[in-house]
XYZ file of N, CA and C in Angstrom:
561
model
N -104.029 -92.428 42.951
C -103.028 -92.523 43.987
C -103.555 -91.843 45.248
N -103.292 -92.322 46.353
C -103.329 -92.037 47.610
C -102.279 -91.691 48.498
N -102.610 -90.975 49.356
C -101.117 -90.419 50.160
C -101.892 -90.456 51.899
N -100.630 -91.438 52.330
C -101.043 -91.926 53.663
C -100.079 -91.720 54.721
N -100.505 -91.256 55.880
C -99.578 -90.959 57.299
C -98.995 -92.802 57.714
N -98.233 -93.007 57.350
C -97.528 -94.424 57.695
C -97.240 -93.906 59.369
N -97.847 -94.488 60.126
C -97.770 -94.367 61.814
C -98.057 -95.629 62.626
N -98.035 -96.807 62.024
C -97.727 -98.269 62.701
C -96.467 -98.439 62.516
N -95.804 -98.371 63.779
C -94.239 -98.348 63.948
C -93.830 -99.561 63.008
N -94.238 -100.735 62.854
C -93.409 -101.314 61.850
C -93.190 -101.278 60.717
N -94.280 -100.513 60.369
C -94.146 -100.095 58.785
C -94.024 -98.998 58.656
N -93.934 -98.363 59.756
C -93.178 -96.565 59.412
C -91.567 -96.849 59.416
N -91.067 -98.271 60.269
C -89.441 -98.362 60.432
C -89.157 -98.978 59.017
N -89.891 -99.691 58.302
C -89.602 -100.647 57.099
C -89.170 -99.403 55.968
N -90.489 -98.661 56.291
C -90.606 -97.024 55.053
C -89.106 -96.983 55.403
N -88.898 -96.068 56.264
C -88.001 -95.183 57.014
C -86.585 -95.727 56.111
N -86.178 -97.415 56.673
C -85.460 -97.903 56.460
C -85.279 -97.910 54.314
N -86.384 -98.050 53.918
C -86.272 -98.217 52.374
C -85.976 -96.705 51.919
N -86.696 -95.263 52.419
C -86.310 -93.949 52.399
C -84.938 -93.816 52.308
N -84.501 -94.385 53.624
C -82.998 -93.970 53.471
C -81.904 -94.778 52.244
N -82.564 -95.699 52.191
C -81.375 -96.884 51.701
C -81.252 -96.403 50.108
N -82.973 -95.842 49.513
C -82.939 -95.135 48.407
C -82.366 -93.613 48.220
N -82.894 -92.754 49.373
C -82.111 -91.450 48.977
C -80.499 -91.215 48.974
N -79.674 -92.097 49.782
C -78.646 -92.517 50.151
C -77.621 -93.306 49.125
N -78.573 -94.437 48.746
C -77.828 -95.211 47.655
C -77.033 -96.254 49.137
N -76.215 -97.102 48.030
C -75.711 -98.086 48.610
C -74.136 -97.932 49.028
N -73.256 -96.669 48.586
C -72.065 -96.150 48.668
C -72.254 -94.920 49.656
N -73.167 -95.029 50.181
C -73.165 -93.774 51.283
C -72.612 -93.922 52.734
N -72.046 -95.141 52.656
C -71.140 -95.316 53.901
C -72.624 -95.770 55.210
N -72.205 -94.830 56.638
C -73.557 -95.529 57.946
C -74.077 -93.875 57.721
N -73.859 -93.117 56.676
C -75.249 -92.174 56.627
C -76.773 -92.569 56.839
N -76.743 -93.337 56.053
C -78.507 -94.171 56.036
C -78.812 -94.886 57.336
N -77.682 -95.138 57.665
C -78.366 -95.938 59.106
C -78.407 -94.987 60.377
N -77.683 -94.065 60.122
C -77.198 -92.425 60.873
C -78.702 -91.687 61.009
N -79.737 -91.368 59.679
C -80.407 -90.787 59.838
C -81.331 -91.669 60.294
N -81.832 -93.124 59.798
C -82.685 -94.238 60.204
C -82.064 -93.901 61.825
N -81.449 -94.210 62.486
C -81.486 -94.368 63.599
C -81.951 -93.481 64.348
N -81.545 -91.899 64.156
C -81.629 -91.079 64.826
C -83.442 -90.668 64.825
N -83.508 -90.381 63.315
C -85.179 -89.944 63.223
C -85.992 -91.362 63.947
N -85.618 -92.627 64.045
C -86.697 -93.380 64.825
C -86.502 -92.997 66.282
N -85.538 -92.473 67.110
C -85.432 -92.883 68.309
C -84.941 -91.046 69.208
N -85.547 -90.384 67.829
C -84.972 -88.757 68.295
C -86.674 -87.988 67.991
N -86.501 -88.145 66.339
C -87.865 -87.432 66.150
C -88.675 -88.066 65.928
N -89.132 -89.300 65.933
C -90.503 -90.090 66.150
C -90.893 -89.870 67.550
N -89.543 -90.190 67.837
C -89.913 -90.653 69.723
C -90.794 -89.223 69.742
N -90.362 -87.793 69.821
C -90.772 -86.420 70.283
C -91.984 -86.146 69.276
N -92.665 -87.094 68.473
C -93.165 -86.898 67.714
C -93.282 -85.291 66.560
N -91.603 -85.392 66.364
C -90.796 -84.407 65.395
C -90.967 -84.230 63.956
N -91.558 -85.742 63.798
C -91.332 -86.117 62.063
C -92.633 -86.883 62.074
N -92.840 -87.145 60.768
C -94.252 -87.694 60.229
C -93.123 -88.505 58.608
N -94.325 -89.756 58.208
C -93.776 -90.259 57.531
C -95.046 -90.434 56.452
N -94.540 -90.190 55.149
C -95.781 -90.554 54.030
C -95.692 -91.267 53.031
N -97.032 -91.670 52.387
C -96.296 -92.484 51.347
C -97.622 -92.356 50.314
N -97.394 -92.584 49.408
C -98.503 -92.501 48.181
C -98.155 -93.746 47.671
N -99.584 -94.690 47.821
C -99.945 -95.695 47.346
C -100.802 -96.257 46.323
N -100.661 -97.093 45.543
C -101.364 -96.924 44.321
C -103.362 -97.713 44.518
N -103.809 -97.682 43.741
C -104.950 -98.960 44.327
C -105.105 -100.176 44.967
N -104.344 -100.614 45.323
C -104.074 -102.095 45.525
C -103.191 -101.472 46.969
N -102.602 -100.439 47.186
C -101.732 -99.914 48.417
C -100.216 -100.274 48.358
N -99.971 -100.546 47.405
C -98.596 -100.441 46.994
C -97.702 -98.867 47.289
N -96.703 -99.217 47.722
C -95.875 -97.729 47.860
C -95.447 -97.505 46.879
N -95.703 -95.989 46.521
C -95.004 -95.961 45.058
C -94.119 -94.672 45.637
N -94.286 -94.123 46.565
C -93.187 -92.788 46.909
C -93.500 -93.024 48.652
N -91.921 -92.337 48.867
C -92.304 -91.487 50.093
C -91.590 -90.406 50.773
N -91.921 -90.060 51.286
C -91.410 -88.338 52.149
C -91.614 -88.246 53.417
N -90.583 -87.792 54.243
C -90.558 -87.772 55.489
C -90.164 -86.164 55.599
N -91.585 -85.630 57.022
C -91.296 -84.345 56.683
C -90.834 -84.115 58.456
N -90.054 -83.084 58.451
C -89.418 -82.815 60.099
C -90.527 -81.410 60.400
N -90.095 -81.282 61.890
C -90.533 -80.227 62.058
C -89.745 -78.875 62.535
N -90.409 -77.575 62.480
C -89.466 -76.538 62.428
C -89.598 -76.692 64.242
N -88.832 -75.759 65.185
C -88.822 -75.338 66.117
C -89.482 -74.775 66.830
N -90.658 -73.779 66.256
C -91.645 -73.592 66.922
C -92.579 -74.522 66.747
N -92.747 -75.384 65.922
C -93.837 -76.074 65.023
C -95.103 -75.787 64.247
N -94.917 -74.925 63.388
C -95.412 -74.219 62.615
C -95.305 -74.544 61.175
N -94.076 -75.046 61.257
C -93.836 -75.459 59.471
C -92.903 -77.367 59.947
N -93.633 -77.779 58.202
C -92.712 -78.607 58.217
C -92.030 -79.054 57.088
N -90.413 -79.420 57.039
C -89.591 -79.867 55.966
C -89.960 -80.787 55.298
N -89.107 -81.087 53.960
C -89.222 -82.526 53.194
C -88.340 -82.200 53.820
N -87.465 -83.767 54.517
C -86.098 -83.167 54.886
C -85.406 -84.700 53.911
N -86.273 -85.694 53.388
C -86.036 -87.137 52.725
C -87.386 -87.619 51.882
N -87.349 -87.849 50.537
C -88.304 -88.018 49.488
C -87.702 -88.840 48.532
N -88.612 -89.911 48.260
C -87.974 -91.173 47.230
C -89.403 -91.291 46.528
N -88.676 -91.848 45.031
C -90.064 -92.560 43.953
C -89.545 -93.865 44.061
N -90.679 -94.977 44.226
C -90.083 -96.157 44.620
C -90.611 -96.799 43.400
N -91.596 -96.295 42.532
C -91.921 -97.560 41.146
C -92.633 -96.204 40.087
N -94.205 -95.503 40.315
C -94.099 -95.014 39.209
C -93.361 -93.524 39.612
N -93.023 -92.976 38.375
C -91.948 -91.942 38.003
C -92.180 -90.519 37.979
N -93.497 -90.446 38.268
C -93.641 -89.155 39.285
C -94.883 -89.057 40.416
N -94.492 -90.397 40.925
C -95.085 -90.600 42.190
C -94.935 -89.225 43.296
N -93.324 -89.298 43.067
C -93.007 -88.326 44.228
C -93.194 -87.196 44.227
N -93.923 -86.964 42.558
C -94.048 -85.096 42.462
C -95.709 -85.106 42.787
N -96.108 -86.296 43.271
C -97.805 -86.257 43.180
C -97.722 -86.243 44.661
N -97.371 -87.066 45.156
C -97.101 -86.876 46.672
C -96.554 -85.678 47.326
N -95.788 -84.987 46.965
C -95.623 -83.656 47.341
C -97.015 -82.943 46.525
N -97.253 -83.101 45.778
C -98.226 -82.093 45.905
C -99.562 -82.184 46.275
N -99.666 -83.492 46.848
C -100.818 -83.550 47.777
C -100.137 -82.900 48.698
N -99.392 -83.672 49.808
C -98.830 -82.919 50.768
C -98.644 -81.209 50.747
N -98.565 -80.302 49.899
C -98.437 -79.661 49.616
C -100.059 -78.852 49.982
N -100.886 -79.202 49.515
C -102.177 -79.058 50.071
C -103.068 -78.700 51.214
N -101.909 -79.940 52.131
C -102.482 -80.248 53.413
C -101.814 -79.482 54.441
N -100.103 -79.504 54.103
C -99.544 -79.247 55.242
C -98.924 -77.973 55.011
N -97.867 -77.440 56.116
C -97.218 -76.203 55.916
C -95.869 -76.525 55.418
N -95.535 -76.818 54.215
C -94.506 -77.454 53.516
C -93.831 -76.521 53.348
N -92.056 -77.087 53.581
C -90.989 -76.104 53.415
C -89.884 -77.029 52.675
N -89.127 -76.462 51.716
C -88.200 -77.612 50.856
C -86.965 -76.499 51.069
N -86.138 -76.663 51.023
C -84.879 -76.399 50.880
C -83.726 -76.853 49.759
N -83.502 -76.661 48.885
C -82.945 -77.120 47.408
C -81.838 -76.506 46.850
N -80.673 -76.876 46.267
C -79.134 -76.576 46.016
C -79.556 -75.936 44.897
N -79.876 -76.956 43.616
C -80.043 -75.926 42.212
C -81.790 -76.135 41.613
N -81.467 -75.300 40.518
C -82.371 -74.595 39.783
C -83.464 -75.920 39.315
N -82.716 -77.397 39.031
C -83.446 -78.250 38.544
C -84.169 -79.066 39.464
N -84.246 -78.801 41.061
C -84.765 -79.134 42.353
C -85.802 -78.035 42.152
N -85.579 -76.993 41.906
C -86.778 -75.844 42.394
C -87.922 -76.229 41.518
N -87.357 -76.581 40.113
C -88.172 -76.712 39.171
C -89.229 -77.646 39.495
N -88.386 -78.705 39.971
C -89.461 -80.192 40.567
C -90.451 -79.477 41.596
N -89.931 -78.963 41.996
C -90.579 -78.701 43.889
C -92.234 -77.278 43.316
N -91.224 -76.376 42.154
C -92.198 -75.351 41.747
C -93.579 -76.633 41.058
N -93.549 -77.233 40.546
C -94.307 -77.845 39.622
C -95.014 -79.329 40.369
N -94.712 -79.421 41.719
C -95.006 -80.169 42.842
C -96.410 -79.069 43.850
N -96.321 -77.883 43.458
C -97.009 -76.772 44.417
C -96.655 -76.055 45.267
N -95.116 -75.774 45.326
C -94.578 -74.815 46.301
C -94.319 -74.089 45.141
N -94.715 -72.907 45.744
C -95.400 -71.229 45.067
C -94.387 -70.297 45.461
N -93.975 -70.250 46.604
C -93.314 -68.990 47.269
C -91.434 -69.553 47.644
N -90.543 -68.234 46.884
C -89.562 -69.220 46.875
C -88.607 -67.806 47.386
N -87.470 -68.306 48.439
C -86.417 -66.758 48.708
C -84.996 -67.631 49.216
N -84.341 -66.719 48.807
C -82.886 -66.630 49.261
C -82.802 -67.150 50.368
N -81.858 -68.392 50.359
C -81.271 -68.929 51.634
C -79.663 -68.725 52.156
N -79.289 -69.619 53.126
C -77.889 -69.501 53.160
C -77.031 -70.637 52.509
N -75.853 -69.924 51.676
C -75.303 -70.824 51.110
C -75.476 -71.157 49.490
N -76.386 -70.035 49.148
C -77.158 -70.263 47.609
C -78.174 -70.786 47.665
N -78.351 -71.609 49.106
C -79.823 -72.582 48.996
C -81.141 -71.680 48.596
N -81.783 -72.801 48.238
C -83.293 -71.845 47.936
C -84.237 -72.822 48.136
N -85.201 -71.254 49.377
C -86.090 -72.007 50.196
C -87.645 -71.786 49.555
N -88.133 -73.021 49.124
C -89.360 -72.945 48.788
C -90.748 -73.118 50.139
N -91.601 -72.539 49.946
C -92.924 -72.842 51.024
C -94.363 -72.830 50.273
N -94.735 -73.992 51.204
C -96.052 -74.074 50.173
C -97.171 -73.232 51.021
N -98.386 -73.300 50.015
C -99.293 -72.210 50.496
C -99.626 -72.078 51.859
N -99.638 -72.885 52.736
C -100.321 -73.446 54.000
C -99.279 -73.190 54.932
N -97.726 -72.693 54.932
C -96.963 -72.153 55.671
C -97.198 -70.652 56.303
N -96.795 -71.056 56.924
C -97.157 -69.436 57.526
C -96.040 -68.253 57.846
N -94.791 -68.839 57.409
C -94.594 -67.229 56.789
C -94.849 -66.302 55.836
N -94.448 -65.758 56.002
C -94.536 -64.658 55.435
C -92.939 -64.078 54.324
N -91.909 -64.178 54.881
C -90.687 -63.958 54.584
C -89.532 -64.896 55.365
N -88.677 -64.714 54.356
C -87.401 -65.795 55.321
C -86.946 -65.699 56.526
N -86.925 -64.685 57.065
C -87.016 -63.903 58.219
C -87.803 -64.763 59.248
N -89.033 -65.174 59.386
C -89.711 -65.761 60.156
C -89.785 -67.059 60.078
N -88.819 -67.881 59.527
C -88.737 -69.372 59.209
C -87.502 -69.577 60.457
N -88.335 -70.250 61.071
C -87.742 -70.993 62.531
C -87.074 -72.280 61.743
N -85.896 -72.525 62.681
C -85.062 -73.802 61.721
C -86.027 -74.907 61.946
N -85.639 -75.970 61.262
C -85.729 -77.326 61.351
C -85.081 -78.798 62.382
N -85.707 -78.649 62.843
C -85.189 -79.927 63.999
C -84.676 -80.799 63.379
N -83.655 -80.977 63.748
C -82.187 -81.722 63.087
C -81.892 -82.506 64.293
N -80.714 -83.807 63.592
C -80.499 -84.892 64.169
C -78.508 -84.400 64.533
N -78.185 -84.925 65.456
C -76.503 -84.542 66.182
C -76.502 -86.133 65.345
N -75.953 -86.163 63.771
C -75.163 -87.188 63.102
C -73.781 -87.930 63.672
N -72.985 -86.074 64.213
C -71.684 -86.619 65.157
C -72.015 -87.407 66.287
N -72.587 -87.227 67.039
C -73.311 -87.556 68.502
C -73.953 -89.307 68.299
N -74.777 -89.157 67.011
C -75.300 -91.036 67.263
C -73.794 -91.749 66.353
N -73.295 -91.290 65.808
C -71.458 -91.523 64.836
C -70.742 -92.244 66.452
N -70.550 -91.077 67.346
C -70.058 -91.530 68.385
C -70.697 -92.349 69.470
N -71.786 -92.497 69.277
C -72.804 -94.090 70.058
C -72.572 -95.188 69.432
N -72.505 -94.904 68.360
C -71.925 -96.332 67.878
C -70.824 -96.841 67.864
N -69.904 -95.703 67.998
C -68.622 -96.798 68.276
C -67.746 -96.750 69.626
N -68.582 -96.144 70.270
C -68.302 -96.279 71.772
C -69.774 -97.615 72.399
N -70.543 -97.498 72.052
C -71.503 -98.122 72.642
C -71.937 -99.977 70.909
N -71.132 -100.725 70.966
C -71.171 -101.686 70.064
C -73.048 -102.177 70.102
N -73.458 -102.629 71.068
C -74.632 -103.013 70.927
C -75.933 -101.926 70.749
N -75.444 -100.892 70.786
C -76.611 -99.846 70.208
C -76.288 -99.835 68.286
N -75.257 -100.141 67.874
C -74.686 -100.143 66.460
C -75.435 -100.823 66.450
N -75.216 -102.084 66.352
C -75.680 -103.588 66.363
C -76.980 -103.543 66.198
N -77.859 -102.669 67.505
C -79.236 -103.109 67.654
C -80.009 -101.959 66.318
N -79.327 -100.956 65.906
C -79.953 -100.035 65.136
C -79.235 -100.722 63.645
N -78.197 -101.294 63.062
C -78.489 -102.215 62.075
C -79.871 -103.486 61.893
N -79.442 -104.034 62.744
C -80.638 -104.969 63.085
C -82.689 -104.588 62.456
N -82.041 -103.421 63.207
C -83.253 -102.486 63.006
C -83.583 -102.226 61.597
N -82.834 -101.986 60.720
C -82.499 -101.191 58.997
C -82.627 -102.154 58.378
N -82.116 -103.300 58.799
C -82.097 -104.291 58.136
C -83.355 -105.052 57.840
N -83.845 -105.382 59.115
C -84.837 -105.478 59.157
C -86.249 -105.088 58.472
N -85.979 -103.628 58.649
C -87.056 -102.743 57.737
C -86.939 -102.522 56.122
N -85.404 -103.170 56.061
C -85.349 -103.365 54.433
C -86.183 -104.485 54.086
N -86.110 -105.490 54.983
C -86.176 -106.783 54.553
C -88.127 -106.976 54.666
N -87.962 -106.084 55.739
C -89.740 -106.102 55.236
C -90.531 -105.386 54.991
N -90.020 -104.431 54.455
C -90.835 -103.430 53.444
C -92.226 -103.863 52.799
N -93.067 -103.355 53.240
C -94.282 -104.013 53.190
C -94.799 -103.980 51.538
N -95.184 -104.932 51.018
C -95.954 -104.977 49.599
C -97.659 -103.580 49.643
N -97.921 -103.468 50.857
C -99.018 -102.974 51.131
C -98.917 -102.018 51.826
N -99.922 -101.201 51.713
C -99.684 -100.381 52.805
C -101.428 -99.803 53.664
């Protein structure tokens, strides 16, 4: 398996679009099209986010992970991670990634840490809320203390573009749809 920077806008929007539609599910209401919209046209545009994917021999996607960046830019989130065929694609892909970059996960319970510990994030502390923040070796803190947030998307803010502004809805379905529909066999 291979793990690749997807950065030809049409097949980073196709990823993007299959990312969400999988981490999301199909009962998640315009969440999926909420974050699809915003990360193509907020943190791509500012070049905020990076998109990956681990492909098999042939370049098939078998996972992918989209990681954000913190505020100073120093570290960066999983902030969205899917297995799209084999079944621990996505723990191989994080732990390449894990390797390379300054990886930071953020995780509710004990059976997330477990994945994420056994993926290659080593260093793990108290967050807010119960969360627990893992960092992989290549981060550069030191303690929780020095973890600058994560560049985040105003969900309320593109919620209210769309239904004040109909043809930006319109044109960012179009968009999802689209990238469902052509989700590339290759990569």
């Amino acid at each position: 398996m291979k793990v690749i920077h997807v950065n030809e806008e049409a097949q980073r929007d196709a990823c993007l679009a299959r990312l969400c539609a999988e981490v999301y599910g199909q009962e998640a209401g315009l969440t999926p099209l909420v974050v699809f919209a915003g990360t193509r046209t907020v943190l791509f545009a500012q070049q905020a986010a990076r998109l990956f994917a681990a492909v098999d021999a042939k370049g098939k996607p078998q996972a992918l992970a989209l990681l954000v960046l913190d505020k100073e830019g120093e570290g960066m989130t999983i902030t969205h991670a899917c297995t799209l065929d084999q079944l621990d694609a996505k723990q191989r892909l994080i732990s390449e990634l894990s390797l390379k970059a300054p990886l930071r996960v953020e995780v509710d319970t004990g059976e997330q840490e477990a994945f994420y510990r056994e993926s290659g994030i080593k260093r793990w502390f108290g967050g807010v809320d119960g969360k627990r923040i893992g960092l992989g070796a290549r981060h550069p803190a030191q303690n929780v203390r020095e973890l600058a947030p994560t560049l985040g998307l105003d969900e309320a803010l593109i919620l209210r573009r769309f239904k004040h502004d109909p043809k930006a809805f319109e044109a960012a379905k179009q968009a999802f749809l689209s990238g469902l529909n052509d989700f590339p066999a290759a990569l």
